[in-house]
Short mmCIF file of C-alpha atoms in Angstrom, two decimals:
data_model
loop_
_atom_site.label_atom_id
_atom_site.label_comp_id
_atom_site.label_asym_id
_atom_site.label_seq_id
_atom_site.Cartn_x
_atom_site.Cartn_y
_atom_site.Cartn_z
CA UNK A 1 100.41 65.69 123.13
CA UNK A 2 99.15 62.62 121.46
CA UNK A 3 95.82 62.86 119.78
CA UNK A 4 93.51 61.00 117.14
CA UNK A 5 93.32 63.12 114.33
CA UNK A 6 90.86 62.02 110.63
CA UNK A 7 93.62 61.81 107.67
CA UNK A 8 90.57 61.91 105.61
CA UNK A 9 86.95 60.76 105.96
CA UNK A 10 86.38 57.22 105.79
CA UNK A 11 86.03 54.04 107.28
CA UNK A 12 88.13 53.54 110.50
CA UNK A 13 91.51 53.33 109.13
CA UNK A 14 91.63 56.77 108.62
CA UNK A 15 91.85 57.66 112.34
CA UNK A 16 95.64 58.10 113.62
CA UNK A 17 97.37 58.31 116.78
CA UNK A 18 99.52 62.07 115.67
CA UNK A 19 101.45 64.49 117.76
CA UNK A 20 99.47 67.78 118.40
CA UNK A 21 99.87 71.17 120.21
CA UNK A 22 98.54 71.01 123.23
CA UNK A 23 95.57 73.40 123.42
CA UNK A 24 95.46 76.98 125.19
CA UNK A 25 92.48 77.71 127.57
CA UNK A 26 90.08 80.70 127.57
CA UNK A 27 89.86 82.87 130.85
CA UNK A 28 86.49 80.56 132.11
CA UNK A 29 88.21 76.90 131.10
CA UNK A 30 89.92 74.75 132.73
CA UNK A 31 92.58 72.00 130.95
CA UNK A 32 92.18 68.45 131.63
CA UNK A 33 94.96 65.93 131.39
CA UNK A 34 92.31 63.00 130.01
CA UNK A 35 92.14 59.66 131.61
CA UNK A 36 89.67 58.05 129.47
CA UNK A 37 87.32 58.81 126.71
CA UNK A 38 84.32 57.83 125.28
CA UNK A 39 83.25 56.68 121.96
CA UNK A 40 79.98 57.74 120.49
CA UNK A 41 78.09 57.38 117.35
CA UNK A 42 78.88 61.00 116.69
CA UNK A 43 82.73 60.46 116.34
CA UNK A 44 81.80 57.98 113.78
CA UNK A 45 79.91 60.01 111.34
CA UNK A 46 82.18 62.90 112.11
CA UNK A 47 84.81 60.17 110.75
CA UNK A 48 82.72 60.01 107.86
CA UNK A 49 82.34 63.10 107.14
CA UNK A 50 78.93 63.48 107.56
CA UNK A 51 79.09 65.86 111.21
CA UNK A 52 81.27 68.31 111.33
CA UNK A 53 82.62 69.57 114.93
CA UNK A 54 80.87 73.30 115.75
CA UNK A 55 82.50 76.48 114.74
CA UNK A 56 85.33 77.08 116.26
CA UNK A 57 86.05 73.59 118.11
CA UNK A 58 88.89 71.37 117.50
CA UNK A 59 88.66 68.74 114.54
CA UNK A 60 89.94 65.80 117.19
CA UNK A 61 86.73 63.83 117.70
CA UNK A 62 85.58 63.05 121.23
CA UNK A 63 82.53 64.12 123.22
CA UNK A 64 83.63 63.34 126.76
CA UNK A 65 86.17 62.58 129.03
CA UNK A 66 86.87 61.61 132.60
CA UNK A 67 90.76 63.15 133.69
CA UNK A 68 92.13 65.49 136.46
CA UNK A 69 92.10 69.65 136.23
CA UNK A 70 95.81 70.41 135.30
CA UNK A 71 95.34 74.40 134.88
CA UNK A 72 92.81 76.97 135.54
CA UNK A 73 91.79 79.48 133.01
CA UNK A 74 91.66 83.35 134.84
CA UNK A 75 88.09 83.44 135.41
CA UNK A 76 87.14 80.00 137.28
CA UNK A 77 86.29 79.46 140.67
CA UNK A 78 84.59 76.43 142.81
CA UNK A 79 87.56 73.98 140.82
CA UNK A 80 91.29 73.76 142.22
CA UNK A 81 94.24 71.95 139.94
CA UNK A 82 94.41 67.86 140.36
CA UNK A 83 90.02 67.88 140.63
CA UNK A 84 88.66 64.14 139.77
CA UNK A 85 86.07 65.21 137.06
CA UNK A 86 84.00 64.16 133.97
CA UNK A 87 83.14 66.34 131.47
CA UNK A 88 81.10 67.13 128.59
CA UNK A 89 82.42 68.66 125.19
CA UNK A 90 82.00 69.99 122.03
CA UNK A 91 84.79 67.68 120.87
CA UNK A 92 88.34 67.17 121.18
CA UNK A 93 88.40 64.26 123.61
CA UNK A 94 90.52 61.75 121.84
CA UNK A 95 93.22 63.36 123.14
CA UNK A 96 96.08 63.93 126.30
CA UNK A 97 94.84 67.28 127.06
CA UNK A 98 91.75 69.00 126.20
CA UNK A 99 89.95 72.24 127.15
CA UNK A 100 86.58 72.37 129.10
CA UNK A 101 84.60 75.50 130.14
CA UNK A 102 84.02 75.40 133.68
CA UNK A 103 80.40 74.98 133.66
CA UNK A 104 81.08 71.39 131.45
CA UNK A 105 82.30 69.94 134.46
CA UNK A 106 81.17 67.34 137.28
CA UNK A 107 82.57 65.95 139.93
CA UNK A 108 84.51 62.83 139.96
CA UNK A 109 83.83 61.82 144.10
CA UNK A 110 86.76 60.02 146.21
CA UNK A 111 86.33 56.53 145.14
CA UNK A 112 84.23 56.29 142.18
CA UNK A 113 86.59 54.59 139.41
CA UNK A 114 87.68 57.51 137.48
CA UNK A 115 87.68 55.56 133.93
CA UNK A 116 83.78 54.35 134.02
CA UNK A 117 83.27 58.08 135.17
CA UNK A 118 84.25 58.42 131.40
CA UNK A 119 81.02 56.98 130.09
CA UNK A 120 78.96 59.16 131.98
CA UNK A 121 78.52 62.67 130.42
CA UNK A 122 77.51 62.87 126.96
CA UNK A 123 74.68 59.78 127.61
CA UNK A 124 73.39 61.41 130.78
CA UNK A 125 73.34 65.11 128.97
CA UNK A 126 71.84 63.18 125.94
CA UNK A 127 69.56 61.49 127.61
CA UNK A 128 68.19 63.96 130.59
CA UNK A 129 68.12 67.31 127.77
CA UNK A 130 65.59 64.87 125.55
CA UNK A 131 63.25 63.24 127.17
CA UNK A 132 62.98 65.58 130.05
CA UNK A 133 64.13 68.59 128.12
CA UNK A 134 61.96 67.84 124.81
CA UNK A 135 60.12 64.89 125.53
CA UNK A 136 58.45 66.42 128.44
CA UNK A 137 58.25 62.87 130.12
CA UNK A 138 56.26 62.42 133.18
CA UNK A 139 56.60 60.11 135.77
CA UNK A 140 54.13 57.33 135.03
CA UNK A 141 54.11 57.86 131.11
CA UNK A 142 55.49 55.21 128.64
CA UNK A 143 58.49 55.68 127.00
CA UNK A 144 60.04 53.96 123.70
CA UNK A 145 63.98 54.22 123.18
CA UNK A 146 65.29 52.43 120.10
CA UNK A 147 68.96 50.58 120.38
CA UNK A 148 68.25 49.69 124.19
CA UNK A 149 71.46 47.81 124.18
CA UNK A 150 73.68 50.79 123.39
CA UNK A 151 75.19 53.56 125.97
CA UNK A 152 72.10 56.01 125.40
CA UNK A 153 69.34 52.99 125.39
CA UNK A 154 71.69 51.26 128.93
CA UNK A 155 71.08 55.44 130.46
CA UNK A 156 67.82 55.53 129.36
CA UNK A 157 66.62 52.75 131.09
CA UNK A 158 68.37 53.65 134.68
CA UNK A 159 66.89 57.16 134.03
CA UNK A 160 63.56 56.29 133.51
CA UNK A 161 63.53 54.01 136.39
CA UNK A 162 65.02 56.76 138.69
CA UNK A 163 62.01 59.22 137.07
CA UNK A 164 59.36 56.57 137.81
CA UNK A 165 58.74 56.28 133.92
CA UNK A 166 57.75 52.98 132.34
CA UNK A 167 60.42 52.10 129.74
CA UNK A 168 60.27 49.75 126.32
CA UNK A 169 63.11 49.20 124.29
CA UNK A 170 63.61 47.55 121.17
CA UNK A 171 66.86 45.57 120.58
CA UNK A 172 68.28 43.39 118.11
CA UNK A 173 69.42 40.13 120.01
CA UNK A 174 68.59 37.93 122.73
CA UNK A 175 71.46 38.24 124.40
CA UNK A 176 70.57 42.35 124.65
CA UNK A 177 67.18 41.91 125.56
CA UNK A 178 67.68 39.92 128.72
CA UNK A 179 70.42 42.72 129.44
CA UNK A 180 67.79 45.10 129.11
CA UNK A 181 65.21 43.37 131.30
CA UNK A 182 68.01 42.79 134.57
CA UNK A 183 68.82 46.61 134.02
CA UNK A 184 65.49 47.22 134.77
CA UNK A 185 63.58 47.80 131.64
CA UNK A 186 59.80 46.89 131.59
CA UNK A 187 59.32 45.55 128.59
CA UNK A 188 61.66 44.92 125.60
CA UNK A 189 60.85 44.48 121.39
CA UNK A 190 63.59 42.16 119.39
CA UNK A 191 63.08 44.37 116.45
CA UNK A 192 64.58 41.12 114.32
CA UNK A 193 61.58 39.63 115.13
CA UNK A 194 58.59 41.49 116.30
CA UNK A 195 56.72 44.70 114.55
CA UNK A 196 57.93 47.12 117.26
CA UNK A 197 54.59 49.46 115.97
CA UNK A 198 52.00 46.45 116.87
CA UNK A 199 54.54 45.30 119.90
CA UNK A 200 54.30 48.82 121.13
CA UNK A 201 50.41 49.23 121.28
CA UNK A 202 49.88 45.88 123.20
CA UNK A 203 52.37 47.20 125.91
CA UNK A 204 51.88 50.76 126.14
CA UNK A 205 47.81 50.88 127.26
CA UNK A 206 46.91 53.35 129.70
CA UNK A 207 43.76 53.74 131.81
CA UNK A 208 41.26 56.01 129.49
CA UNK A 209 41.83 52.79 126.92
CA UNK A 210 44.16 54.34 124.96
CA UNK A 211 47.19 52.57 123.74
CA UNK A 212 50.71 54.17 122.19
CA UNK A 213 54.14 55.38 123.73
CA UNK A 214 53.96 58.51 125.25
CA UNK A 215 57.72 59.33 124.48
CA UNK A 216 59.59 57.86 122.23
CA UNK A 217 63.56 58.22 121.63
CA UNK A 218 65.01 57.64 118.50
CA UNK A 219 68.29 57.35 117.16
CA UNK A 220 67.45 55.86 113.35
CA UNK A 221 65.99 58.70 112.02
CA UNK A 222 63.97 58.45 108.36
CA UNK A 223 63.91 54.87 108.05
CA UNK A 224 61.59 54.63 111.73
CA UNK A 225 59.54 57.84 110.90
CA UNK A 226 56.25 56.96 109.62
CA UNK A 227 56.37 53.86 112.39
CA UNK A 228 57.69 56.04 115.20
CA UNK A 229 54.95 58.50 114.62
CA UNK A 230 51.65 55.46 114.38
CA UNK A 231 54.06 54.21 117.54
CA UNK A 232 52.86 57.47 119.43
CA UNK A 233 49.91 57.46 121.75
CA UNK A 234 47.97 60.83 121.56
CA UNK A 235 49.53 63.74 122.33
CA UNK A 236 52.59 61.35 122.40
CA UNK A 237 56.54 63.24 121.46
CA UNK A 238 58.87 61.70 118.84
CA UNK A 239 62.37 63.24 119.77
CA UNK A 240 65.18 62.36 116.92
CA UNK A 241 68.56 62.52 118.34
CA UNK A 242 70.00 59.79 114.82
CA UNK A 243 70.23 59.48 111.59
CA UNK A 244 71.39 55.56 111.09
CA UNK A 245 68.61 55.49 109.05
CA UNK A 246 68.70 58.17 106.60
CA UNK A 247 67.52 61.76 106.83
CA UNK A 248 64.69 62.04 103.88
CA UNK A 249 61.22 60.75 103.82
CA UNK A 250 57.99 61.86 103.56
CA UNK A 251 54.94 61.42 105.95
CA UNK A 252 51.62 62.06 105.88
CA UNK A 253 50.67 65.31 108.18
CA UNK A 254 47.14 63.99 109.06
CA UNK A 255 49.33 61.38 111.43
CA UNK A 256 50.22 64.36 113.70
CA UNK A 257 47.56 66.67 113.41
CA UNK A 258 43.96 64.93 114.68
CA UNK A 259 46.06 62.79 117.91
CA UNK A 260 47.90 65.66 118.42
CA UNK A 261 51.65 64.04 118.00
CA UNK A 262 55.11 66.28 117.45
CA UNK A 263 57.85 65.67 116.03
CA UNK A 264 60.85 67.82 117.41
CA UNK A 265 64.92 66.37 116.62
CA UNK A 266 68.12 67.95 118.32
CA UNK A 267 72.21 67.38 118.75
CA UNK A 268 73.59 68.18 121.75
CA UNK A 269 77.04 68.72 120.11
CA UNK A 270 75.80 71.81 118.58
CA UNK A 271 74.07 73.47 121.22
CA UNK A 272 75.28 76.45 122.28
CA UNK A 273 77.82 76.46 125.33
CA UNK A 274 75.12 78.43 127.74
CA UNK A 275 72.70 75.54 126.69
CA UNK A 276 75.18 72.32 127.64
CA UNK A 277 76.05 74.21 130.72
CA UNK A 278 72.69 74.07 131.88
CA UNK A 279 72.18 71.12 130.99
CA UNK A 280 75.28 69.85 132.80
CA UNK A 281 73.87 71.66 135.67
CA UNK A 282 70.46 69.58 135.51
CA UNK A 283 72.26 66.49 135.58
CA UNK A 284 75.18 67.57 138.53
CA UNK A 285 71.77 68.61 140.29
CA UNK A 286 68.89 65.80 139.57
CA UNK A 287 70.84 62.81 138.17
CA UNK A 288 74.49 62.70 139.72
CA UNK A 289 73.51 62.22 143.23
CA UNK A 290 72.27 58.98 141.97
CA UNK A 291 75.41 58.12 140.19
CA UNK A 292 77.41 58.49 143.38
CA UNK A 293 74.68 56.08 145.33
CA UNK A 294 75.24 53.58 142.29
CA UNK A 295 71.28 53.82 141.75
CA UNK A 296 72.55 54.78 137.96
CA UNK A 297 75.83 52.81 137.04
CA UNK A 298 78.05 53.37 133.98
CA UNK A 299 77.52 50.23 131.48
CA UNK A 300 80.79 49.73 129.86
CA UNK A 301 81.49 47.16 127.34
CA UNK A 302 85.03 47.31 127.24
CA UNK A 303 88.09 49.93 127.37
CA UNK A 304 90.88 49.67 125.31
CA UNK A 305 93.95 51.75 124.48
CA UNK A 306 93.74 54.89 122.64
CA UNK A 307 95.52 53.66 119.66
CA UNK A 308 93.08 50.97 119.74
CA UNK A 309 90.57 53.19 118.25
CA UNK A 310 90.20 51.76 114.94
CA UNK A 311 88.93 48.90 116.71
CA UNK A 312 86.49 50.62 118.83
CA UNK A 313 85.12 52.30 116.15
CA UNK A 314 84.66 48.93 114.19
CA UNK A 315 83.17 47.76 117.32
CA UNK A 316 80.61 50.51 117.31
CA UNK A 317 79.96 49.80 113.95
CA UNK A 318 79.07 46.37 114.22
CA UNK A 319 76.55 46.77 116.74
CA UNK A 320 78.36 44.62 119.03
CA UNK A 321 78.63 46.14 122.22
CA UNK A 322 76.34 46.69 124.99
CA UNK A 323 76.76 49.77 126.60
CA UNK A 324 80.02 52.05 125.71
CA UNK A 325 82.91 51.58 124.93
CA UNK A 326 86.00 53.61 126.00
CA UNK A 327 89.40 54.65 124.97
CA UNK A 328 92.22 54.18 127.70
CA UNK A 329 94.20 57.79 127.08
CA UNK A 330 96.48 57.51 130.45
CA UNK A 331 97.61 54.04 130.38
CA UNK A 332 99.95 54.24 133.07
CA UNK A 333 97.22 56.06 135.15
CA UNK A 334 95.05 52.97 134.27
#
């Protein structure tokens, strides 16, 4: 099978289209022949070498795919062979065929465009396991996500509209912002311009007088700590998901303890399997009924040919897209 496989970390000329074995199944996987793929911030710094894949996954990057069930491993019911479905991973998506346990797997329904089913999975996981999962978010509360423009800032807005939570983002461009306001977030920070920290405070007030997010999202890491955290409302919850801005700092404890604030940071990637498949439950059960109404929408930037995937990953880079961007693996599916 074709794949993208890392000669060596680097910048994105390292990534090459190769010829690769395809991949056995376990008794409680299925195989899916991939349609499309998506392209996430973690296939960049895996690139890098800065995130290696789990034990025991495959080294070809990729975090999910949309594609059709073309073999069922011993153990797995409720599927049948030629199944529309998305699917979350633990990487290995940049590729023709790739394994899948069972319980990593949603439905694709008659009619929804298989290739923007491809953006779907790892944002929605992301998103629903960390501000429901860790954040605790309650409908009604205030809640900050940083890159609003990307494909976990685009989710997190249609999620915390569907939740009844009032969203801010912070973005770096006009032309983002007002993407972010028709998408249905309620108030948005050009970080280029504005002290998000002050920004957030004169948005975020709630009815005892008090002012701060009560959630906040991040995906920058140590360079947004000590601002995330004087960000925070009391009792407010920083969840770190990215490290685009470093991972050392120091802060000053005194910020947590008297308003009550935590700090908590995660990957999905490296979750164990029981943990994504609940997850992936959570989100078959709570968010994809409102994928299949369209009340949530995949926001895709463009999709482009797998051995385009230098040039995705530049793309990423840059900062240029708005919402995700996908690799085209079945071309003559497309």
């Amino acid at each position: 099978m074709r794949a993208i496989t890392i000669s060596s970390p680097g910048e994105p000329e390292v990534l090459q289209v190769t010829d690769e074995p395809t991949p056995d199944i376990a008794a409680d996987e299925v195989l899916v022949r991939v349609h499309a793929a998506g392209v996430n911030r973690a296939d960049l710094l895996q690139r890098r070498g800065f995130y290696d894949p789990p034990p025991g996954a495959t080294l070809v990057p990729g975090l999910e795919v949309s594609g059709t069930i073309e073999e069922l491993g011993a153990d797995v019911t409720g599927w049948s062979v030629g199944d529309r479905v998305a699917a979350l991973l633990s990487g290995g998506g940049y590729a023709e065929y790739v394994p899948v346990p069972a319980g990593q797997l949603l439905p694709v329904p008659a009619g929804f465009d298989l290739t923007e089913a491809a953006a779907l999975p790892e944002v929605l996981s992301t998103v629903w396991s960390n501000i429901v999962g860790r954040g605790q978010v309650q409908a009604g509360e205030w809640l900050l996500v940083h890159g609003g423009g990307s494909g976990i800032g685009t989710a997190a807005i249609q999620i915390a509209r569907h939740l009844g939570v009032k969203i801010v983002v912070t973005v770096g461009s006009e032309k983002k912002a007002d993407f972010c306001r028709e998408l249905g977030a309620d108030a948005v920070i050009n970080y280029r311009e504005e002290d998000f920290v002050e920004r957030v405070h004169e948005i975020c007030t709630h009815d005892n007088g008090s002012t701060g997010a009560d959630v906040i999202l991040d995906i920058i890491g140590a360079k947004y700590l000590e601002r995330n955290i004087k960000a925070l409302g009391t009792d407010g919850r920083l969840v770190i998901i990215g490290m685009q801005g470093g991972t050392k700092t120091e802060i000053n404890l005194g910020w947590l303890m008297q308003p009550r604030k935590s700090v908590s940071a995660t990957t999905l990637r490296a979750r164990p399997k029981d943990q994504k498949i609940a997850i992936v439950a959570e989100v078959a059960d709570l968010l994809w009924p409102a994928v299949v109404s369209r009340d949530i929408r995949p926001i895709i930037h463009e999709a482009m040919p797998l051995a385009d995937v230098v040039r995705a990953h530049q793309m990423l880079e840059d900062g240029a897209n708005i919402g995700k961007v996908l690799l085209i693996v079945d071309e003559e599916g497309a």
